[in-house]
CSV table of C-alpha atoms in Angstrom, one decimal:
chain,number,residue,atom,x,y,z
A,1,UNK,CA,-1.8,1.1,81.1
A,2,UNK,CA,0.7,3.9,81.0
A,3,UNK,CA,2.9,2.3,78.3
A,4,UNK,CA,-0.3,1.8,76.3
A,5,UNK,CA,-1.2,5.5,76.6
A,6,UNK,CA,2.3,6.7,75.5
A,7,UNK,CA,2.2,4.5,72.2
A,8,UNK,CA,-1.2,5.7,72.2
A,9,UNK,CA,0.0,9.2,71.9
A,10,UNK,CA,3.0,8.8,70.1
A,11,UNK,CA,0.7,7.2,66.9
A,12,UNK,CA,-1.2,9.5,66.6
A,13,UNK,CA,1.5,12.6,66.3
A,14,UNK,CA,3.0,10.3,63.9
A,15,UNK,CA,-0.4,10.1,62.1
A,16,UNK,CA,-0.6,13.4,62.8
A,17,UNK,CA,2.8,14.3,60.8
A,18,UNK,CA,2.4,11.6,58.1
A,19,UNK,CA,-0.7,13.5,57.1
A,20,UNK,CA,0.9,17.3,56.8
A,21,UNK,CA,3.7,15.1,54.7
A,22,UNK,CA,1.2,13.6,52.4
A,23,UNK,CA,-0.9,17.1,52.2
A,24,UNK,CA,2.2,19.0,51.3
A,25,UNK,CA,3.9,16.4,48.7
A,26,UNK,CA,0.5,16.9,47.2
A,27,UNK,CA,0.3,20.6,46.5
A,28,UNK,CA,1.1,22.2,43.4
A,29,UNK,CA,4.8,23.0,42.2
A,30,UNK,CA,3.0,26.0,42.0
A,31,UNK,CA,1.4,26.3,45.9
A,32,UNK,CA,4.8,24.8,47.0
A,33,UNK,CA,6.9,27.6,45.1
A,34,UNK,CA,4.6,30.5,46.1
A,35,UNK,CA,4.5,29.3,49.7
A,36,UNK,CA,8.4,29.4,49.8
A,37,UNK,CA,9.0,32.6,48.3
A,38,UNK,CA,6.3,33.9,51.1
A,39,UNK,CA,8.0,32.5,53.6
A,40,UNK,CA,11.5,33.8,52.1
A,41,UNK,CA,10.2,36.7,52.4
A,42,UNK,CA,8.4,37.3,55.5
A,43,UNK,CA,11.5,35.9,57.5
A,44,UNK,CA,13.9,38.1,55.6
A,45,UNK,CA,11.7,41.5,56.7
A,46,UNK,CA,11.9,39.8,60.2
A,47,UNK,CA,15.2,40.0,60.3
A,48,UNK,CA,15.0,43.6,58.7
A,49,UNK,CA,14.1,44.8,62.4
A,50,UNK,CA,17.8,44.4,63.0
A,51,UNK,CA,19.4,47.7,61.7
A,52,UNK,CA,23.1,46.1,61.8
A,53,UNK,CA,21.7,43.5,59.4
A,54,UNK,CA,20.5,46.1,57.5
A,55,UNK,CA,23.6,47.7,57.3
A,56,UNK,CA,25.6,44.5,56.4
A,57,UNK,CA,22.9,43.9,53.8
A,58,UNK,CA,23.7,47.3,52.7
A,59,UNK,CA,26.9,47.7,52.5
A,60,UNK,CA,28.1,43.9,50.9
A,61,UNK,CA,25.2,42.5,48.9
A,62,UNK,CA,23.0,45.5,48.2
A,63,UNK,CA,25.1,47.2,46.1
A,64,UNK,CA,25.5,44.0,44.0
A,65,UNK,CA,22.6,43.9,43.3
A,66,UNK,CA,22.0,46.9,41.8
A,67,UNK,CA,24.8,47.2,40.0
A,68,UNK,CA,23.8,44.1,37.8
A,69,UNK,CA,20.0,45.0,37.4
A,70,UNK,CA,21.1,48.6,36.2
A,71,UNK,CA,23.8,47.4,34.0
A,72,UNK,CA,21.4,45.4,32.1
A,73,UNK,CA,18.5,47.8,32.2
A,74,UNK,CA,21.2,50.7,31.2
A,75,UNK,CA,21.5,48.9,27.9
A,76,UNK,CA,17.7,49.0,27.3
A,77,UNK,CA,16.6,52.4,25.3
A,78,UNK,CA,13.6,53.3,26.8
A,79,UNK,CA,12.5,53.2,30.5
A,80,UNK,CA,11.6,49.8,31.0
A,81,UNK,CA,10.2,50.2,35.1
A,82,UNK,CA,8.1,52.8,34.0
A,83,UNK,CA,6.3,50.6,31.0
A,84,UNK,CA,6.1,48.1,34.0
A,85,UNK,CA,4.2,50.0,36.2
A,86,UNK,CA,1.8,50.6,33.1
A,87,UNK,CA,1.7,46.5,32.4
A,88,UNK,CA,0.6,46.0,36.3
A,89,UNK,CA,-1.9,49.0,36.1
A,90,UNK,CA,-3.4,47.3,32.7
A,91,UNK,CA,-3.4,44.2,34.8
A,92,UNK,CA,-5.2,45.6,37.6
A,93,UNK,CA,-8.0,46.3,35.9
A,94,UNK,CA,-8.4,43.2,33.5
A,95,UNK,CA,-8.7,41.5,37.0
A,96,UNK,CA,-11.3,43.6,37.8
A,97,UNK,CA,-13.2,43.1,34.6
A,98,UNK,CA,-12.8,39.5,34.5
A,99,UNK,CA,-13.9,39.3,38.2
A,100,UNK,CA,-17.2,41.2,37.1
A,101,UNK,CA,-17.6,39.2,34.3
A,102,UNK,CA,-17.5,35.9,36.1
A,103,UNK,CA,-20.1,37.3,38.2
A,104,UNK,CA,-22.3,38.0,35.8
A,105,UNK,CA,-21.6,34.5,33.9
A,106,UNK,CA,-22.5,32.8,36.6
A,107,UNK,CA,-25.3,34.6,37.4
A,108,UNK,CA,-26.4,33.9,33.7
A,109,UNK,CA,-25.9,30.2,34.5
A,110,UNK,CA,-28.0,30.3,37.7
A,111,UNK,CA,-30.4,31.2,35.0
A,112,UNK,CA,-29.8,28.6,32.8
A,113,UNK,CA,-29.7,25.8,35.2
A,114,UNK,CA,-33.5,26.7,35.2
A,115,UNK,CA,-34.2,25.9,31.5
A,116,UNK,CA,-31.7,23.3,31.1
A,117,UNK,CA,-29.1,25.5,28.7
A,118,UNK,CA,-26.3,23.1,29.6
A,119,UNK,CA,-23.9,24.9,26.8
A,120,UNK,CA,-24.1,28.1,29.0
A,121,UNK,CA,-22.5,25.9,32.1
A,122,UNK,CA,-20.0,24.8,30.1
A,123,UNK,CA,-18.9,27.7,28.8
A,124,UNK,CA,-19.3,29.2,32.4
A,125,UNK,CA,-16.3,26.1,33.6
A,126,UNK,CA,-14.2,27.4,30.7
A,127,UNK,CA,-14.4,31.2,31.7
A,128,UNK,CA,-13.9,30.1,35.6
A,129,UNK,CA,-10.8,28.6,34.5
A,130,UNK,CA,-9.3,31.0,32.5
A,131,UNK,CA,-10.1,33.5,35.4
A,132,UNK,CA,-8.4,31.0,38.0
A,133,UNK,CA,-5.3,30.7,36.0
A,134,UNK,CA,-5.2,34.5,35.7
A,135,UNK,CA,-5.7,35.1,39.3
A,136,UNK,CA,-2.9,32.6,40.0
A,137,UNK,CA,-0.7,35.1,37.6
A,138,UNK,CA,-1.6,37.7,39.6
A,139,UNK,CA,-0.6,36.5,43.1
A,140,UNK,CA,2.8,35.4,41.7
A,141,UNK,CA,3.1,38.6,40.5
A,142,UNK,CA,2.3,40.2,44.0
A,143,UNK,CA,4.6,37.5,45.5
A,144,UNK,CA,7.5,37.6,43.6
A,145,UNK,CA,7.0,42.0,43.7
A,146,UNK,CA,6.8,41.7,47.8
A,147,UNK,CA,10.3,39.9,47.9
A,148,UNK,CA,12.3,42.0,45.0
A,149,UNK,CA,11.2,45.2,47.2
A,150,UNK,CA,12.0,43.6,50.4
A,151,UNK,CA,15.4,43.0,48.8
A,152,UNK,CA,15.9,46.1,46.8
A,153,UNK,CA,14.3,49.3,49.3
A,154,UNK,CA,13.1,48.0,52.3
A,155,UNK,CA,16.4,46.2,54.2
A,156,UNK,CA,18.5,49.5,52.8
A,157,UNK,CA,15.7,52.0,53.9
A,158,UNK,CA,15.7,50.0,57.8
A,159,UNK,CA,19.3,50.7,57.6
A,160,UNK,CA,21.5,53.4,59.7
A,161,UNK,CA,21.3,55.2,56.4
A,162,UNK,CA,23.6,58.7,56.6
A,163,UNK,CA,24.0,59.3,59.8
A,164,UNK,CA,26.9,61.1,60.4
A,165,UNK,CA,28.1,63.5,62.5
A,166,UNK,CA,30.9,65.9,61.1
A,167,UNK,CA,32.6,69.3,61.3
A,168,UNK,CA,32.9,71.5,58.7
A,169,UNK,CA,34.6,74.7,58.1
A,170,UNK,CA,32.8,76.9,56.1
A,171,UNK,CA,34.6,79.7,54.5
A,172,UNK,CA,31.2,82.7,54.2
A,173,UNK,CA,33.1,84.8,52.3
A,174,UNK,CA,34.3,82.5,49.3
A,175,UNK,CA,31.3,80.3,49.3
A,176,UNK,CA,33.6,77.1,49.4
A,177,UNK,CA,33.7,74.3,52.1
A,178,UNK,CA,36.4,72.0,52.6
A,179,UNK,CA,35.7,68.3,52.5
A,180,UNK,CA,34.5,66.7,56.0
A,181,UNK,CA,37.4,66.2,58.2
A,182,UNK,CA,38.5,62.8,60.0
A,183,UNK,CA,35.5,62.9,62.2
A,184,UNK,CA,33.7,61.5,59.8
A,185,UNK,CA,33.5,57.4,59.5
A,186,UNK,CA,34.5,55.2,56.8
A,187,UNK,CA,31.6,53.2,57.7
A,188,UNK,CA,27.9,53.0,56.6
A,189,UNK,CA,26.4,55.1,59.2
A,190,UNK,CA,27.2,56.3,62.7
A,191,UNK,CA,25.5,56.4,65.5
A,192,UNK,CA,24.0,59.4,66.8
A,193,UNK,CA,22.3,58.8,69.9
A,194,UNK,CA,23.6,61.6,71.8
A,195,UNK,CA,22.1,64.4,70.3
A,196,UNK,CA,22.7,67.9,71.6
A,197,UNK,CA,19.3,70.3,71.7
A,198,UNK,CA,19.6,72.6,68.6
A,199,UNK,CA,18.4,76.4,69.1
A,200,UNK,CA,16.8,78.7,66.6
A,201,UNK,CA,19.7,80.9,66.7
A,202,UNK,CA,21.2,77.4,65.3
A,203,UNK,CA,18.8,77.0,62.6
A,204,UNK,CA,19.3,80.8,61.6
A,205,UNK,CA,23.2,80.2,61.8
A,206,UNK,CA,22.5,77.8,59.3
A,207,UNK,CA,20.5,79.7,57.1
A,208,UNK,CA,22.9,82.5,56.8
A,209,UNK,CA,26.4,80.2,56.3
A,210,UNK,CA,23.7,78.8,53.2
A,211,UNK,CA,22.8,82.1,52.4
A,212,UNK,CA,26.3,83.7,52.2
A,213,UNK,CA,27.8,80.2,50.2
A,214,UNK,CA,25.1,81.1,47.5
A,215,UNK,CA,25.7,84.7,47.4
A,216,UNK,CA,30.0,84.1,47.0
A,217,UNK,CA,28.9,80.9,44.0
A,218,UNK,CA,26.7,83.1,42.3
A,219,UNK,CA,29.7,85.5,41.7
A,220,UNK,CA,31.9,82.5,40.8
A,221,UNK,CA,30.1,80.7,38.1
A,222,UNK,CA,30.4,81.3,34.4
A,223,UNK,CA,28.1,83.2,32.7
A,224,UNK,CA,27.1,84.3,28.9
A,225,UNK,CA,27.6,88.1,27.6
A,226,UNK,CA,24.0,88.6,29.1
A,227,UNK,CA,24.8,87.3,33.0
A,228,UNK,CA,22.7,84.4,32.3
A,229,UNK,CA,24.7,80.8,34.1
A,230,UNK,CA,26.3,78.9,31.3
A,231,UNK,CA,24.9,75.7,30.8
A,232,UNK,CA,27.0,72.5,31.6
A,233,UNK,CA,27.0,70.1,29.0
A,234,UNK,CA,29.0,67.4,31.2
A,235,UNK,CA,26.6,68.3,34.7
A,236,UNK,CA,26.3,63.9,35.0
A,237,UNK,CA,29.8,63.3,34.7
A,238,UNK,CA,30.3,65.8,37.3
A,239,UNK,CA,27.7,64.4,39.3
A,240,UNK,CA,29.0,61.2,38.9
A,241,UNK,CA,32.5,62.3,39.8
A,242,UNK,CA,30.9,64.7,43.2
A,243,UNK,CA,29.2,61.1,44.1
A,244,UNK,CA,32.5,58.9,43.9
A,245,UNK,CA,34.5,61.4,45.9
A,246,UNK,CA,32.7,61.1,49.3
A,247,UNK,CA,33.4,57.2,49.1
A,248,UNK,CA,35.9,57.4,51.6
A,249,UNK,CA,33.0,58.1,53.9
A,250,UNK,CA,30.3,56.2,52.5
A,251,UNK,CA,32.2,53.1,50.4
A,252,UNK,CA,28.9,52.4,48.9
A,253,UNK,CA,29.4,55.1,47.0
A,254,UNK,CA,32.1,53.9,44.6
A,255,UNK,CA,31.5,51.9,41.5
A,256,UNK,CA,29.0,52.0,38.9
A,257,UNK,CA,26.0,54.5,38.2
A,258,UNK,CA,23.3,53.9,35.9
A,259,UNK,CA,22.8,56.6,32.9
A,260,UNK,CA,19.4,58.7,33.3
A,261,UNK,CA,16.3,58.3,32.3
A,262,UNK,CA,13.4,60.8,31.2
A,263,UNK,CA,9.9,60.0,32.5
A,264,UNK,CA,6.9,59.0,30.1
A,265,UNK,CA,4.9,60.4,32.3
A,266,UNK,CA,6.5,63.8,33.0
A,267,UNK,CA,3.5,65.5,33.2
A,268,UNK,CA,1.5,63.6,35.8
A,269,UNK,CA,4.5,63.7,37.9
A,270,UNK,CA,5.0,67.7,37.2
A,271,UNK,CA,1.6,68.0,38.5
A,272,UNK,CA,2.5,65.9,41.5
A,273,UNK,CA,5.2,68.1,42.0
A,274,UNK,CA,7.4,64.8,41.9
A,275,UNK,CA,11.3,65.3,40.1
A,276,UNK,CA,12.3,61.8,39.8
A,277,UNK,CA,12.0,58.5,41.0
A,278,UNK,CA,14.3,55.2,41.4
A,279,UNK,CA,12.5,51.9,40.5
A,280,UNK,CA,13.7,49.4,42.9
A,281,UNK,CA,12.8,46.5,40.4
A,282,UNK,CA,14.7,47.5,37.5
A,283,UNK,CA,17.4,49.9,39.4
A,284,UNK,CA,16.6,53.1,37.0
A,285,UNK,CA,17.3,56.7,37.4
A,286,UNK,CA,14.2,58.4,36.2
A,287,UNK,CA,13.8,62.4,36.5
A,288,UNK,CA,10.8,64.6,35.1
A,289,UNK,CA,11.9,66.1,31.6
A,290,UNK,CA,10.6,69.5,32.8
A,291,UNK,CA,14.1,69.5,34.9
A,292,UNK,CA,16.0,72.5,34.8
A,293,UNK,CA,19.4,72.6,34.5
A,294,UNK,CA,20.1,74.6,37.4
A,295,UNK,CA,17.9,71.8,39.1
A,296,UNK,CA,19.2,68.8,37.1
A,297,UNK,CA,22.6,68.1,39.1
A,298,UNK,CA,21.3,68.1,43.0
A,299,UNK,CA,18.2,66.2,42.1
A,300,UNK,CA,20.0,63.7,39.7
A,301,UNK,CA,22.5,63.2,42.8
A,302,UNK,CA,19.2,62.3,45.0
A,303,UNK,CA,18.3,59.1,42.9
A,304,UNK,CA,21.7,58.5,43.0
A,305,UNK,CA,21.7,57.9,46.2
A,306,UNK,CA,18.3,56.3,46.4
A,307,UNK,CA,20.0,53.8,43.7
A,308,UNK,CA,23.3,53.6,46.0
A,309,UNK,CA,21.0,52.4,48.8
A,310,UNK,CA,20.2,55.8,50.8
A,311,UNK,CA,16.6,55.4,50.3
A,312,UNK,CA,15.1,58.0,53.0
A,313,UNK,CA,14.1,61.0,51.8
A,314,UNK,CA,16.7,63.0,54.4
A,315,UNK,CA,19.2,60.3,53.7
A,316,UNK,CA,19.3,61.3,49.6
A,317,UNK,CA,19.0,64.5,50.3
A,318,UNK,CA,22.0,65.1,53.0
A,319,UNK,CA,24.0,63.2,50.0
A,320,UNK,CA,23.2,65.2,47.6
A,321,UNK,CA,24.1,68.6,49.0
A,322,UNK,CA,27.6,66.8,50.3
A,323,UNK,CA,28.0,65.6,47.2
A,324,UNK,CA,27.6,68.4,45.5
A,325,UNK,CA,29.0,71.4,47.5
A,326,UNK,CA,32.2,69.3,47.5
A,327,UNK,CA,32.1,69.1,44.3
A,328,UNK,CA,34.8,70.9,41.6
A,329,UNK,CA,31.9,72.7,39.5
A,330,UNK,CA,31.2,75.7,40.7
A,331,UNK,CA,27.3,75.5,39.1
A,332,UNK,CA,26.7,71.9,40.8
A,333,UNK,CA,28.0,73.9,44.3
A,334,UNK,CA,25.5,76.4,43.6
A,335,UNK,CA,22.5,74.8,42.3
A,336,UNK,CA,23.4,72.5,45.3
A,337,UNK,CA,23.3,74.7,48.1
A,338,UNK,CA,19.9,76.6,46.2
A,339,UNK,CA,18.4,73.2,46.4
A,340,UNK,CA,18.7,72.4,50.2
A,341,UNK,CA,17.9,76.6,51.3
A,342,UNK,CA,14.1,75.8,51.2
A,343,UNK,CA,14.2,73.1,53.4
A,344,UNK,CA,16.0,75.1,56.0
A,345,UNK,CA,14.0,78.2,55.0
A,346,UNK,CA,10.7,76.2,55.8
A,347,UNK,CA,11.7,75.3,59.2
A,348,UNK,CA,13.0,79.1,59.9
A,349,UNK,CA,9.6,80.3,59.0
A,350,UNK,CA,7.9,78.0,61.2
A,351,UNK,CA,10.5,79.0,63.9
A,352,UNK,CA,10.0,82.8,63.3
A,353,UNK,CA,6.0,82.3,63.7
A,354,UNK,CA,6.4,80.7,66.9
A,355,UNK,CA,9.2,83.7,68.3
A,356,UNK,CA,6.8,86.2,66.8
A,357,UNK,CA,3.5,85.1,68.9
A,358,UNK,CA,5.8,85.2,72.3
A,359,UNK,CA,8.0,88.7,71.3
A,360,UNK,CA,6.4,90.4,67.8
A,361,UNK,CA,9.4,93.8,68.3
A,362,UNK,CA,12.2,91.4,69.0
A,363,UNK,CA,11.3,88.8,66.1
A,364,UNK,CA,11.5,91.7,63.6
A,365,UNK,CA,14.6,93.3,64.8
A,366,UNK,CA,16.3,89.6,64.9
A,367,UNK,CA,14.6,88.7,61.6
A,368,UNK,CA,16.5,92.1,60.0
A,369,UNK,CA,19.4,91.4,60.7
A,370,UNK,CA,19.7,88.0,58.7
A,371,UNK,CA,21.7,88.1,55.4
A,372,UNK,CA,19.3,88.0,52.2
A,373,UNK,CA,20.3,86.3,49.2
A,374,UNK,CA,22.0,89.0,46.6
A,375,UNK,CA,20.0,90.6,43.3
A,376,UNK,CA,22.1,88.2,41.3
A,377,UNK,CA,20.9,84.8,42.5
A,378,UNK,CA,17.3,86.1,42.9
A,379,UNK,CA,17.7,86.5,39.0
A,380,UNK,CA,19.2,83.3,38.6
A,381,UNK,CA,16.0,81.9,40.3
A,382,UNK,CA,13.6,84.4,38.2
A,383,UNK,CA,15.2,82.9,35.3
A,384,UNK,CA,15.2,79.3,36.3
A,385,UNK,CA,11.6,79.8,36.7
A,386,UNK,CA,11.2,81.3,33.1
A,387,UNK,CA,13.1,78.5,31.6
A,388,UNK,CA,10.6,75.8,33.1
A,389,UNK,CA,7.4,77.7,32.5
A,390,UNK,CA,9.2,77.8,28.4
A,391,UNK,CA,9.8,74.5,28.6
A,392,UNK,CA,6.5,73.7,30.1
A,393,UNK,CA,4.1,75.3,28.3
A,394,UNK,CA,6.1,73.9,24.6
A,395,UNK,CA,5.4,70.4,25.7
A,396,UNK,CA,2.8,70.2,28.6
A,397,UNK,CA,-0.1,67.9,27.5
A,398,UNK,CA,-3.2,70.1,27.5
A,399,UNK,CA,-5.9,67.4,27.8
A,400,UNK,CA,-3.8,66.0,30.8
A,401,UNK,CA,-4.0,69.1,32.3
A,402,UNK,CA,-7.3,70.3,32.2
A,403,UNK,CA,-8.9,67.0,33.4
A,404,UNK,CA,-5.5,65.3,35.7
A,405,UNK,CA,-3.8,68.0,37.2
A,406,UNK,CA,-6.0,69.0,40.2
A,407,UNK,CA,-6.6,64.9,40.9
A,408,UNK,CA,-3.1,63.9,40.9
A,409,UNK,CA,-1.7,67.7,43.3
A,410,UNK,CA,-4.5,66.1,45.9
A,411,UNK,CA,-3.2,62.9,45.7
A,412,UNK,CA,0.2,63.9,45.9
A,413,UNK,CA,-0.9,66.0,48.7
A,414,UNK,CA,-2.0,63.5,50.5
A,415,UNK,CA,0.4,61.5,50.2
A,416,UNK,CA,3.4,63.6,51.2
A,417,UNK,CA,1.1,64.2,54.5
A,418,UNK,CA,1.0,60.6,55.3
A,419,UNK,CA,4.7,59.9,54.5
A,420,UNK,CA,5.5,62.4,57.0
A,421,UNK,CA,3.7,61.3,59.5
A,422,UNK,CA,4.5,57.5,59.0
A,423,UNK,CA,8.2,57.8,58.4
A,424,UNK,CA,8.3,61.0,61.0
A,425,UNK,CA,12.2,61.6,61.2
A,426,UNK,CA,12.8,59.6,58.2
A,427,UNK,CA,10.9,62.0,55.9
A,428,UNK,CA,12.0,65.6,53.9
A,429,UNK,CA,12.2,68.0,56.5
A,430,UNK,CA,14.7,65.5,58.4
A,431,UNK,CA,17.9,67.0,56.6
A,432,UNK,CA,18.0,69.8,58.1
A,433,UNK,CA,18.9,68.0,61.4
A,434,UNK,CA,21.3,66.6,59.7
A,435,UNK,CA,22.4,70.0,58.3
A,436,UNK,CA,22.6,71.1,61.8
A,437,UNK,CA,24.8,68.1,63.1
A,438,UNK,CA,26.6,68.7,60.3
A,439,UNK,CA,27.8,71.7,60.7
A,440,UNK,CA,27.1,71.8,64.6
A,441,UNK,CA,28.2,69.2,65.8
């Protein structure tokens, strides 16, 4: 009786497994494809939890990666991601129709079925189809996007990123810094799990070694017979060069580095307040044509290091300013150090609000005794700001204006708001921690 309730058992598991064989060998080469890359894909963000996987992913196959895609973009003309994003949004919405349509066809054919119109259900069979075979074009779309992005921004973005801790000697009074010392690691991030509590007398510290490095550039940089900065014709190469020099520390930053590209839709991303954007599918360097050239190198070095793999927000940022204040061009030093001030000055404010409530007297008398930036960079910022309202109002589209620009500052609004709060250290303000281990360590 036993032996007869153990063959029992063991025929029907092997019906059991003969009929998943003879259920999958009859799917689709389509089903069967789409089914693998799902599966691909959800066990390769599995093992994305793992941060040193991340960082081995990085660091040796990454970097590959990208270097093809952009080599063979590079050679395009235009800004072929962009004119992608367009195709899926056109997409999008033929879906949409032809789901509505479908609807109403066979709603018509309900209709029909009453009087007999046999025509209208064939032509309803014919339309189903075509919408099936579109819908199928749409999920491997969707499927074949959710594994390029896994591969191309989400292992790098899970990764140890820049996290380093280094010294740094800062010389105030000639507005130059030296290049980090051996402290610093040779690998692809460090781990900074002991971190010492930071003060706002720190974060002020910071503020004025920024402050006083802006102050000594703005003296140093070369200017026209009417004080106005000088315009550098060769600001990528230098960016380029800036980049390559701190791969000592971060090796991923050697090799190749895609040319930039201007944004169709500069204006939509002006009023978004958005400078530039990497597109993980086709690995291109995209910054908003209303870029000024005081702003051009620090934010060109940002997508450089989204394209080199440092894809959180704090990450590109910390690269950028290292980058650049290392750098051998005196404007790239300065337009660097003027690009990372606000982020520290937005966390002093927010500091000095909370010391004025407790101590009003003793917030004021601390608050005057901080360096200010010199009459000479705040007209190097007056005229930054009268070189993009020139260039703005000469080539702004008027009808995008009037009717876009209030819709797409809300949405950008709220979507810097839930970044922050769903990324929470990984998002902008997180640099200045950096800044502070950086030089406080």
């Amino acid at each position: 009786m036993f032996r007869r309730a153990l063959t029992s058992k063991h025929t029907k598991a092997k019906g059991r497994s003969y009929l998943i064989k003879s259920k999958l060998k009859s799917l689709s080469l389509y089903t069967k494809t789409i089914l693998m890359i799902i599966t691909i894909t959800l066990i390769i963000n599995l093992v994305a939890f793992s941060r040193s996987f991340c960082d081995f992913y990085t660091k040796h196959i990454y970097h590959h990666i990208a270097n093809v895609i952009s080599r063979v973009t590079g050679i395009l003309p235009f800004n072929l991601g962009e004119i992608m994003m367009y195709l899926v949004m056109i997409m999008a919405v033929i879906m949409i129709v032809a789901l509505l349509a479908l609807l109403i066809v066979l709603l018509v054919r309900r209709l029909a079925a009453v009087y007999n119109k046999k025509s209208i259900g064939l032509f309803y069979k014919k339309f189903r189809h075509c919408v099936a075979v579109y819908m199928k074009v749409i999920l491997a779309t969707l499927v074949v996007t959710a594994l390029i992005y896994t591969l191309n921004w989400f292992i790098p973005f899970r990764g140890s990123g820049a996290q380093v801790v280094a010294d740094m000697n800062v010389e105030a009074t000639s507005g130059e810094s030296t290049k980090a010392n051996e402290n610093m690691s040779g690998d692809h991030g460090v781990d900074t799990s002991d971190e010492r509590e930071y003060t706002t007398e720190d974060l002020f510290s910071l503020r004025a070694i920024l402050i006083n490095n802006i102050n000594s550039l703005a003296e140093q940089v070369d200017r026209d017979e009417n004080g106005y900065i000088k315009q550098d014709e060769n600001m990528y190469e230098e960016v380029v060069k800036a980049m390559e020099g701190l791969s000592d520390i971060y090796p991923i930053l050697d090799g190749y580095y895609p040319k930039v590209k201007l944004a169709y839709c500069s204006d939509i991303l002006d009023f978004m307040g958005i400078g530039g954007y990497t597109y993980p599918y086709t690995m291109e360097v995209t910054i908003n044509k209303y870029t000024t050239y005081m702003d051009y190198g620090p934010l060109v070095a940002h997508e450089m290091a989204h394209h080199k793999g440092f894809y959180a927000e704090r990450d590109a940022n910390f690269i950028s300013f290292l980058a650049g204040t290392n750098s051998d061009s005196r404007l790239l030093a300065y337009s660097s150090y003027r690009y990372i001030l606000s982020y520290v000055t937005d966390e002093c404010y927010t500091a000095a609000n909370e010391m004025y409530n407790k101590d009003p007297e003793g917030t004021l008398e601390f608050l005057n005794k901080q360096p200010e930036l010199s009459d000479r960079v705040k007209l190097d910022d007056q005229h930054n700001i009268e070189e993009y309202q020139k260039n703005y109002e000469a080539n702004v589209n008027k009808a995008l204006e009037e009717n876009v620009s209030q819709a797409a500052e809300s949405v950008a609004d709220v979507g810097w708001d839930t970044q922050a709060d769903l990324l929470e250290e990984k998002n902008y303000d997180g640099v200045v921690l950096m800044l502070l281990k950086y030089y406080f360590p």
